[in-house]
Tab-separated table of C-alpha atoms in Angstrom:
chain	number	residue	atom	x	y	z
S	18	UNK	CA	-0.094	0.189	0.309
S	19	UNK	CA	0.907	4.012	-1.059
S	20	UNK	CA	1.097	6.142	1.942
S	21	UNK	CA	0.643	9.716	1.502
S	22	UNK	CA	3.081	11.840	1.355
S	23	UNK	CA	1.638	13.067	5.486
S	24	UNK	CA	1.576	9.901	6.757
S	25	UNK	CA	4.484	8.439	5.534
S	26	UNK	CA	6.418	11.649	7.674
S	27	UNK	CA	3.749	11.976	10.825
S	28	UNK	CA	2.424	7.731	11.011
S	29	UNK	CA	1.738	8.675	14.662
S	30	UNK	CA	-0.592	11.495	14.569
S	31	UNK	CA	-3.955	11.019	13.512
S	32	UNK	CA	-7.064	11.802	11.967
S	33	UNK	CA	-5.224	12.234	8.343
S	34	UNK	CA	-6.276	15.600	8.522
S	35	UNK	CA	-4.282	16.964	11.713
S	36	UNK	CA	-1.260	15.111	8.995
S	37	UNK	CA	-2.424	17.835	6.306
S	38	UNK	CA	-2.674	20.347	8.792
S	39	UNK	CA	1.429	19.520	8.760
S	40	UNK	CA	2.716	19.598	6.349
S	41	UNK	CA	0.672	22.680	5.181
S	42	UNK	CA	1.722	24.307	8.123
S	43	UNK	CA	6.125	23.032	7.355
S	44	UNK	CA	5.607	23.957	3.549
S	45	UNK	CA	3.918	27.636	5.258
S	46	UNK	CA	6.667	28.097	8.065
S	47	UNK	CA	9.681	27.288	5.107
S	48	UNK	CA	8.350	29.084	2.460
S	49	UNK	CA	7.617	32.604	4.498
S	50	UNK	CA	8.551	32.318	7.855
S	51	UNK	CA	6.564	31.000	11.614
S	52	UNK	CA	5.428	34.825	11.895
S	53	UNK	CA	4.318	35.919	8.486
S	54	UNK	CA	2.378	32.561	8.151
S	55	UNK	CA	-1.406	32.839	9.040
S	56	UNK	CA	-3.248	30.621	10.328
S	57	UNK	CA	-5.263	30.864	7.156
S	58	UNK	CA	-2.731	30.481	5.089
S	59	UNK	CA	-2.166	26.975	6.898
S	60	UNK	CA	-6.068	26.474	6.864
S	61	UNK	CA	-6.050	27.432	2.890
S	62	UNK	CA	-2.558	24.765	1.705
S	63	UNK	CA	-4.610	21.679	3.829
S	64	UNK	CA	-7.980	22.020	1.642
S	65	UNK	CA	-9.552	22.848	4.598
S	66	UNK	CA	-11.847	26.634	6.128
S	67	UNK	CA	-9.918	28.268	8.947
S	68	UNK	CA	-13.106	26.480	11.395
S	69	UNK	CA	-11.485	22.712	10.907
S	70	UNK	CA	-8.355	24.005	11.304
S	71	UNK	CA	-8.884	25.212	14.840
S	72	UNK	CA	-10.356	21.378	16.068
S	73	UNK	CA	-6.825	20.232	15.204
S	74	UNK	CA	-4.687	22.311	17.348
S	75	UNK	CA	-5.355	25.473	18.556
S	76	UNK	CA	-3.470	28.425	18.065
S	77	UNK	CA	-0.786	28.183	14.716
S	78	UNK	CA	1.891	27.620	18.511
S	79	UNK	CA	-0.446	24.153	18.931
S	80	UNK	CA	1.238	23.126	15.343
S	81	UNK	CA	3.947	24.871	15.328
S	82	UNK	CA	5.198	22.573	18.767
S	83	UNK	CA	3.085	18.868	17.315
S	84	UNK	CA	5.674	19.750	13.903
S	85	UNK	CA	8.301	19.813	16.123
S	86	UNK	CA	8.126	17.686	18.840
S	87	UNK	CA	7.706	15.329	16.247
S	88	UNK	CA	10.922	15.574	14.995
S	89	UNK	CA	12.229	15.717	17.817
S	90	UNK	CA	11.261	12.440	18.731
S	91	UNK	CA	11.715	10.916	15.312
S	92	UNK	CA	15.405	12.681	15.477
S	93	UNK	CA	15.889	10.694	19.704
S	94	UNK	CA	13.883	7.332	18.497
S	95	UNK	CA	16.422	5.864	15.374
S	96	UNK	CA	19.423	7.543	18.241
S	97	UNK	CA	17.776	5.496	20.906
S	98	UNK	CA	17.409	2.067	18.292
S	99	UNK	CA	21.032	2.721	17.171
S	100	UNK	CA	21.873	2.122	21.213
S	101	UNK	CA	19.759	0.068	21.939
S	102	UNK	CA	19.887	-2.633	18.998
S	103	UNK	CA	21.224	-6.152	19.828
S	104	UNK	CA	23.109	-6.166	16.293
S	105	UNK	CA	25.283	-3.563	17.217
S	106	UNK	CA	25.914	-4.566	20.575
S	107	UNK	CA	26.092	-1.439	22.298
S	108	UNK	CA	29.851	-1.121	20.907
S	109	UNK	CA	30.421	2.489	20.814
S	110	UNK	CA	32.271	2.529	16.782
S	111	UNK	CA	29.216	0.920	14.582
S	112	UNK	CA	26.703	2.696	17.320
S	113	UNK	CA	27.619	5.605	16.262
S	114	UNK	CA	28.208	4.983	12.356
S	115	UNK	CA	24.326	3.659	12.617
S	116	UNK	CA	23.620	7.269	14.298
S	117	UNK	CA	24.907	8.285	11.929
S	118	UNK	CA	23.849	7.554	9.047
S	119	UNK	CA	20.417	6.877	9.929
S	120	UNK	CA	20.578	10.831	11.231
S	121	UNK	CA	22.698	12.577	8.964
S	122	UNK	CA	19.787	10.220	5.777
S	123	UNK	CA	16.863	11.531	8.335
S	124	UNK	CA	17.814	14.972	7.872
S	125	UNK	CA	18.076	14.899	4.545
S	126	UNK	CA	14.769	13.402	3.190
S	127	UNK	CA	12.990	15.056	5.867
S	128	UNK	CA	14.919	18.852	5.227
S	129	UNK	CA	11.934	20.889	5.275
S	130	UNK	CA	10.980	19.626	8.312
S	131	UNK	CA	13.860	19.632	10.129
S	132	UNK	CA	14.723	23.001	8.669
S	133	UNK	CA	10.522	24.882	9.770
S	134	UNK	CA	12.200	22.064	13.619
S	135	UNK	CA	15.066	24.407	14.035
S	136	UNK	CA	14.909	27.497	12.396
S	137	UNK	CA	11.267	28.057	14.404
S	138	UNK	CA	12.908	27.240	17.770
S	139	UNK	CA	12.187	30.619	19.913
S	140	UNK	CA	8.824	30.939	17.572
S	141	UNK	CA	7.525	27.876	20.541
S	142	UNK	CA	6.004	29.038	23.574
S	143	UNK	CA	8.097	28.939	27.044
S	144	UNK	CA	7.024	25.416	28.264
S	145	UNK	CA	6.413	23.763	24.620
S	146	UNK	CA	9.717	25.056	24.130
S	147	UNK	CA	10.774	22.750	27.683
S	148	UNK	CA	9.625	19.800	25.576
S	149	UNK	CA	11.251	20.418	23.239
S	150	UNK	CA	14.387	21.664	24.587
S	151	UNK	CA	13.844	18.397	27.277
S	152	UNK	CA	13.918	16.825	23.885
S	153	UNK	CA	17.008	17.840	23.042
S	154	UNK	CA	19.117	17.087	25.916
S	155	UNK	CA	18.434	13.439	25.977
S	156	UNK	CA	20.077	13.596	22.209
S	157	UNK	CA	22.622	15.139	22.738
S	158	UNK	CA	22.869	13.815	25.968
S	159	UNK	CA	23.042	9.720	24.619
S	160	UNK	CA	25.367	10.827	22.420
S	161	UNK	CA	27.936	12.520	24.044
S	162	UNK	CA	27.361	8.627	26.321
S	163	UNK	CA	27.849	7.457	23.140
S	164	UNK	CA	31.782	9.699	22.757
S	165	UNK	CA	32.469	8.998	26.728
S	166	UNK	CA	31.473	5.274	26.188
S	167	UNK	CA	34.903	4.751	23.645
S	168	UNK	CA	37.355	7.147	24.872
S	169	UNK	CA	37.138	5.041	28.578
S	170	UNK	CA	37.721	1.977	26.085
S	171	UNK	CA	40.118	4.056	23.718
S	172	UNK	CA	38.500	4.004	20.491
S	173	UNK	CA	37.442	7.139	20.773
S	174	UNK	CA	40.223	10.131	21.337
S	175	UNK	CA	38.788	13.289	21.802
S	176	UNK	CA	39.840	16.992	23.986
S	177	UNK	CA	36.620	16.902	24.562
S	178	UNK	CA	32.985	14.835	24.376
S	179	UNK	CA	30.802	17.293	25.059
S	180	UNK	CA	32.592	19.540	21.711
S	181	UNK	CA	32.831	15.672	19.798
S	182	UNK	CA	28.921	14.507	20.442
S	183	UNK	CA	27.977	19.104	19.664
S	184	UNK	CA	30.042	18.618	15.717
S	185	UNK	CA	29.189	15.382	14.890
S	186	UNK	CA	25.404	15.972	15.716
S	187	UNK	CA	26.262	19.661	14.239
S	188	UNK	CA	27.473	17.765	11.143
S	189	UNK	CA	23.577	16.492	10.023
S	190	UNK	CA	22.057	19.173	11.798
S	191	UNK	CA	23.016	21.337	9.001
S	192	UNK	CA	22.410	19.179	5.714
S	193	UNK	CA	19.286	19.700	6.296
S	194	UNK	CA	20.446	23.291	5.467
S	195	UNK	CA	21.705	22.995	2.196
S	196	UNK	CA	20.228	19.452	0.902
S	197	UNK	CA	18.112	19.200	-2.562
S	198	UNK	CA	16.603	16.360	-3.968
S	199	UNK	CA	19.540	18.018	-7.077
S	200	UNK	CA	22.220	17.644	-4.490
S	201	UNK	CA	22.907	14.138	-6.398
S	202	UNK	CA	23.213	12.658	-3.900
S	203	UNK	CA	20.641	10.040	-2.375
S	204	UNK	CA	20.339	10.109	1.542
S	205	UNK	CA	21.698	6.707	2.838
S	206	UNK	CA	24.661	7.152	1.080
S	207	UNK	CA	25.037	10.120	1.755
S	208	UNK	CA	24.421	8.824	5.597
S	209	UNK	CA	27.334	6.391	5.148
S	210	UNK	CA	29.889	9.130	3.657
S	211	UNK	CA	29.606	11.276	6.641
S	212	UNK	CA	29.545	8.222	9.316
S	213	UNK	CA	33.161	7.447	7.890
S	214	UNK	CA	33.819	11.302	7.906
S	215	UNK	CA	32.150	10.666	12.183
S	216	UNK	CA	33.892	7.924	12.811
S	217	UNK	CA	37.241	10.457	11.356
S	218	UNK	CA	36.069	12.753	13.614
S	219	UNK	CA	36.053	10.723	16.540
S	220	UNK	CA	39.478	9.386	16.445
S	221	UNK	CA	38.520	5.931	14.987
S	222	UNK	CA	40.747	3.660	13.120
S	223	UNK	CA	38.549	3.860	9.988
S	224	UNK	CA	39.097	2.592	6.692
F	13	UNK	CA	39.501	54.043	20.141
F	14	UNK	CA	36.107	52.454	21.228
F	15	UNK	CA	34.440	50.885	18.175
F	16	UNK	CA	30.695	51.109	17.973
F	17	UNK	CA	28.884	47.271	16.510
F	18	UNK	CA	28.451	48.294	13.385
F	19	UNK	CA	31.277	49.156	13.183
F	20	UNK	CA	32.563	46.859	14.132
F	21	UNK	CA	30.121	44.260	11.440
F	22	UNK	CA	30.813	46.292	8.717
F	23	UNK	CA	34.650	48.098	8.620
F	24	UNK	CA	33.611	49.101	4.299
F	25	UNK	CA	29.496	50.173	4.365
F	26	UNK	CA	29.309	54.100	4.958
F	27	UNK	CA	27.821	55.752	6.532
F	28	UNK	CA	27.502	54.937	10.078
F	29	UNK	CA	23.539	55.188	9.172
F	30	UNK	CA	23.361	53.009	6.770
F	31	UNK	CA	25.408	50.463	9.507
F	32	UNK	CA	23.000	50.729	12.262
F	33	UNK	CA	20.986	49.981	9.940
F	34	UNK	CA	22.193	46.446	8.434
F	35	UNK	CA	21.676	45.826	12.582
F	36	UNK	CA	18.475	47.050	12.913
F	37	UNK	CA	17.658	44.781	10.045
F	38	UNK	CA	19.638	41.517	11.343
F	39	UNK	CA	17.550	42.172	14.802
F	40	UNK	CA	14.726	42.715	12.638
F	41	UNK	CA	15.371	39.581	10.349
F	42	UNK	CA	17.201	37.685	13.677
F	43	UNK	CA	13.387	37.295	15.997
F	44	UNK	CA	10.796	37.308	13.785
F	45	UNK	CA	11.835	36.427	10.233
F	46	UNK	CA	12.063	38.724	6.648
F	47	UNK	CA	8.669	38.062	5.956
F	48	UNK	CA	7.316	38.992	8.975
F	49	UNK	CA	9.446	41.875	9.236
F	50	UNK	CA	8.525	45.824	7.618
F	51	UNK	CA	10.834	49.220	7.074
F	52	UNK	CA	9.435	50.971	9.346
F	53	UNK	CA	10.251	48.090	11.838
F	54	UNK	CA	13.993	48.516	10.954
F	55	UNK	CA	14.086	51.949	10.392
F	56	UNK	CA	12.474	52.440	14.270
F	57	UNK	CA	15.136	49.989	14.887
F	58	UNK	CA	18.076	52.261	13.566
F	59	UNK	CA	15.760	55.405	15.421
F	60	UNK	CA	15.243	56.848	11.951
F	61	UNK	CA	12.490	57.289	10.051
F	62	UNK	CA	11.102	54.820	6.898
F	63	UNK	CA	12.405	58.412	4.266
F	64	UNK	CA	15.747	58.270	5.913
F	65	UNK	CA	16.124	54.395	5.703
F	66	UNK	CA	15.246	54.633	1.496
F	67	UNK	CA	17.664	57.530	1.722
F	68	UNK	CA	20.035	54.651	1.897
F	69	UNK	CA	18.630	51.415	0.871
F	70	UNK	CA	15.636	51.789	-1.718
F	71	UNK	CA	14.072	48.219	-0.592
F	72	UNK	CA	14.306	45.708	2.391
F	73	UNK	CA	15.799	43.240	-1.018
F	74	UNK	CA	18.461	45.688	-1.128
F	75	UNK	CA	19.721	45.672	1.938
F	76	UNK	CA	19.096	42.038	2.826
F	77	UNK	CA	21.488	42.288	0.164
F	78	UNK	CA	24.054	43.758	1.747
F	79	UNK	CA	24.019	41.649	4.890
F	80	UNK	CA	24.278	39.105	2.815
F	81	UNK	CA	26.437	39.857	0.447
F	82	UNK	CA	29.238	41.079	3.488
F	83	UNK	CA	28.524	37.833	5.164
F	84	UNK	CA	29.364	35.567	2.694
F	85	UNK	CA	32.534	38.533	1.566
F	86	UNK	CA	34.283	38.476	5.150
F	87	UNK	CA	33.811	34.560	5.453
F	88	UNK	CA	35.396	34.131	1.974
F	89	UNK	CA	37.511	36.547	2.529
F	90	UNK	CA	39.123	34.652	6.401
F	91	UNK	CA	38.785	31.540	3.661
F	92	UNK	CA	41.852	33.302	1.284
F	93	UNK	CA	43.942	34.878	3.088
F	94	UNK	CA	44.964	31.559	5.382
F	95	UNK	CA	45.481	30.193	1.891
F	96	UNK	CA	48.057	32.705	1.106
F	97	UNK	CA	49.580	33.601	4.965
F	98	UNK	CA	52.946	32.623	3.768
F	99	UNK	CA	53.629	32.150	7.178
F	100	UNK	CA	51.833	28.643	6.307
F	101	UNK	CA	53.640	28.193	3.333
F	102	UNK	CA	49.905	27.136	1.284
F	103	UNK	CA	50.370	23.545	3.586
F	104	UNK	CA	47.206	21.505	3.125
F	105	UNK	CA	47.274	20.524	7.393
F	106	UNK	CA	48.313	24.408	8.991
F	107	UNK	CA	46.137	26.619	6.020
F	108	UNK	CA	42.779	24.011	7.375
F	109	UNK	CA	43.322	24.694	10.522
F	110	UNK	CA	43.425	28.377	10.272
F	111	UNK	CA	40.440	28.703	7.926
F	112	UNK	CA	38.208	25.858	10.493
F	113	UNK	CA	39.733	28.557	13.219
F	114	UNK	CA	38.796	30.947	11.548
F	115	UNK	CA	35.528	30.536	10.345
F	116	UNK	CA	34.234	28.989	13.487
F	117	UNK	CA	35.322	31.935	15.943
F	118	UNK	CA	33.680	33.639	13.255
F	119	UNK	CA	30.191	31.706	13.011
F	120	UNK	CA	30.531	32.147	16.392
F	121	UNK	CA	31.127	35.872	17.011
F	122	UNK	CA	28.927	36.791	14.337
F	123	UNK	CA	25.899	33.946	15.486
F	124	UNK	CA	22.725	36.823	14.789
F	125	UNK	CA	23.760	37.616	11.554
F	126	UNK	CA	25.298	34.718	10.329
F	127	UNK	CA	21.697	32.669	11.117
F	128	UNK	CA	19.553	35.717	9.245
F	129	UNK	CA	22.186	35.353	5.699
F	130	UNK	CA	22.029	31.286	6.285
F	131	UNK	CA	18.257	31.320	7.287
F	132	UNK	CA	17.538	34.442	4.570
F	133	UNK	CA	18.785	33.769	1.788
F	134	UNK	CA	15.229	32.020	-0.382
F	135	UNK	CA	14.305	35.625	0.748
F	136	UNK	CA	16.442	37.252	-1.765
F	137	UNK	CA	15.740	38.571	-5.304
F	138	UNK	CA	17.369	36.141	-8.140
F	139	UNK	CA	19.874	38.417	-9.222
F	140	UNK	CA	21.232	39.532	-5.794
F	141	UNK	CA	20.473	35.302	-5.079
F	142	UNK	CA	22.988	34.453	-7.593
F	143	UNK	CA	26.189	37.421	-6.207
F	144	UNK	CA	25.859	35.985	-3.293
F	145	UNK	CA	25.781	31.970	-4.567
F	146	UNK	CA	28.552	32.546	-6.346
F	147	UNK	CA	30.459	33.957	-3.025
F	148	UNK	CA	29.591	30.599	-1.682
F	149	UNK	CA	30.906	28.433	-4.100
F	150	UNK	CA	34.066	30.018	-5.097
F	151	UNK	CA	34.562	30.156	-0.769
F	152	UNK	CA	33.495	25.786	-1.345
F	153	UNK	CA	36.096	25.618	-4.330
F	154	UNK	CA	38.485	27.288	-2.464
F	155	UNK	CA	38.152	25.083	0.416
F	156	UNK	CA	37.713	22.058	-1.911
F	157	UNK	CA	40.625	22.569	-3.579
F	158	UNK	CA	42.198	22.357	-0.458
F	159	UNK	CA	41.928	18.714	0.433
F	160	UNK	CA	42.019	17.403	-3.502
F	161	UNK	CA	45.972	18.811	-2.533
F	162	UNK	CA	46.101	17.319	0.444
F	163	UNK	CA	45.302	14.112	-1.171
F	164	UNK	CA	48.173	14.511	-3.517
F	165	UNK	CA	49.930	15.562	-1.382
F	166	UNK	CA	48.905	12.122	0.676
F	167	UNK	CA	48.333	14.063	3.561
F	168	UNK	CA	44.317	13.539	3.941
F	169	UNK	CA	41.973	10.728	3.165
F	170	UNK	CA	38.802	11.025	2.643
F	171	UNK	CA	36.742	9.284	-0.579
F	172	UNK	CA	35.185	11.909	-1.242
F	173	UNK	CA	36.514	15.829	-1.236
F	174	UNK	CA	33.389	17.443	-1.829
F	175	UNK	CA	31.622	15.654	1.158
F	176	UNK	CA	34.377	16.820	3.399
F	177	UNK	CA	34.571	20.001	1.801
F	178	UNK	CA	31.127	20.739	2.177
F	179	UNK	CA	30.879	19.032	5.961
F	180	UNK	CA	34.226	21.253	6.730
F	181	UNK	CA	32.364	24.327	6.355
F	182	UNK	CA	29.479	22.989	7.709
F	183	UNK	CA	30.539	22.291	11.358
F	184	UNK	CA	31.705	25.943	11.245
F	185	UNK	CA	28.292	27.547	9.609
F	186	UNK	CA	26.301	25.924	12.261
F	187	UNK	CA	27.943	26.478	14.918
F	188	UNK	CA	25.794	29.860	14.547
F	189	UNK	CA	23.098	28.024	14.337
F	190	UNK	CA	23.133	26.735	18.113
F	191	UNK	CA	25.836	29.839	20.018
F	192	UNK	CA	25.149	31.550	22.341
F	193	UNK	CA	27.223	33.995	24.655
F	194	UNK	CA	26.772	31.804	28.003
F	195	UNK	CA	27.814	28.694	25.625
F	196	UNK	CA	31.060	28.872	27.298
F	197	UNK	CA	33.053	29.338	24.973
F	198	UNK	CA	34.580	31.781	23.592
F	199	UNK	CA	34.801	32.003	19.819
F	200	UNK	CA	38.805	31.342	19.526
F	201	UNK	CA	38.658	28.122	22.017
F	202	UNK	CA	35.409	26.417	20.477
F	203	UNK	CA	37.149	27.290	16.855
F	204	UNK	CA	40.481	25.894	18.441
F	205	UNK	CA	38.999	22.588	19.486
F	206	UNK	CA	36.699	22.714	15.748
F	207	UNK	CA	40.387	22.948	13.610
F	208	UNK	CA	41.218	19.557	15.441
F	209	UNK	CA	37.529	17.076	14.746
F	210	UNK	CA	37.550	18.869	11.147
F	211	UNK	CA	41.703	17.947	10.753
F	212	UNK	CA	40.569	14.428	12.584
F	213	UNK	CA	38.121	14.381	10.464
F	214	UNK	CA	40.271	14.124	6.853
F	215	UNK	CA	42.663	11.746	7.787
F	216	UNK	CA	45.912	13.940	8.474
F	217	UNK	CA	48.044	12.918	11.671
F	218	UNK	CA	47.291	15.003	14.675
F	219	UNK	CA	48.601	15.472	18.217
């Protein structure tokens, strides 16, 4: 069965009308920025009335929050999946390779969603921001812990695990800024190249 | 003599009123996004009338272009300065270290300007975009040439110079996204750490 784009982007969100509004939100925010977008723009992008939008999202901020939280939850899930994958035995080198591959590929494939999520962070209201900030801290901490484990077992060599974790994630996040379908590289291929670069950056013996 | 912030940011721009408008533009664009900012907002941010703004910039787009072009020219200049510094003898390892240190420190110190320059690229009119895109290509080409030279002389080891150049620049650009004065690291210190990380990423023998 072929899934629609909204269903593929947000498999956990129901009903489909809410997902279509999230996609219309992403497209409007990406084009004009959050502040210059009205709920009317978003509703009409989803082929709905403004009143129908409010059935699903009480405000433009609530819609941005749904997009942002979901994006961060997906990113955290892929990091945790790699850490907990029994085939990788929690070993820092293959786990870090998988984290980078998946994180980079996700930011390439979902570059429009990822841009909105990153660039409009400051537009979130305080409480919603706190939820997203907590997800971000969990992603960073998971990667930092992984790097610290690699430092202890001697497979990584870097001065400061915090800076190294930030740099590794930064490489992935920034893919969303410059990536386009015309870039010539498929997301998984780019992920593999970055996996290699990040392991080298961490001082691991590769290739 | 202590310089004002606008004079420090844009030493080549005259008169001071134009620089103050550029700073007010950066602040408004960073806060609300380009599309939601009016020329009235910018003029009032600079303590001027909208009519006074038009004396220096015929449009909001012209102001964004001035900010964007200057930012890219400064980034290109620091790359070329490292390449041409006689003390570094054009050697790929020390040149790449210097490029990274300066590029990262610039993006940390100028993080608000850099964010506007990166995030509002699509808002530039076509001809202005072409000028900025050319500067971006020159920055990327200079770094790619440097990496290719290092590959030929055997001091770097990476699969694809183009991806490696993009990744190295990406690390620097993304600093502007997350950096804040509260991050705890001074720009030059962060630059030195990243210089080390990038050289490792390129497969150079360091430390």
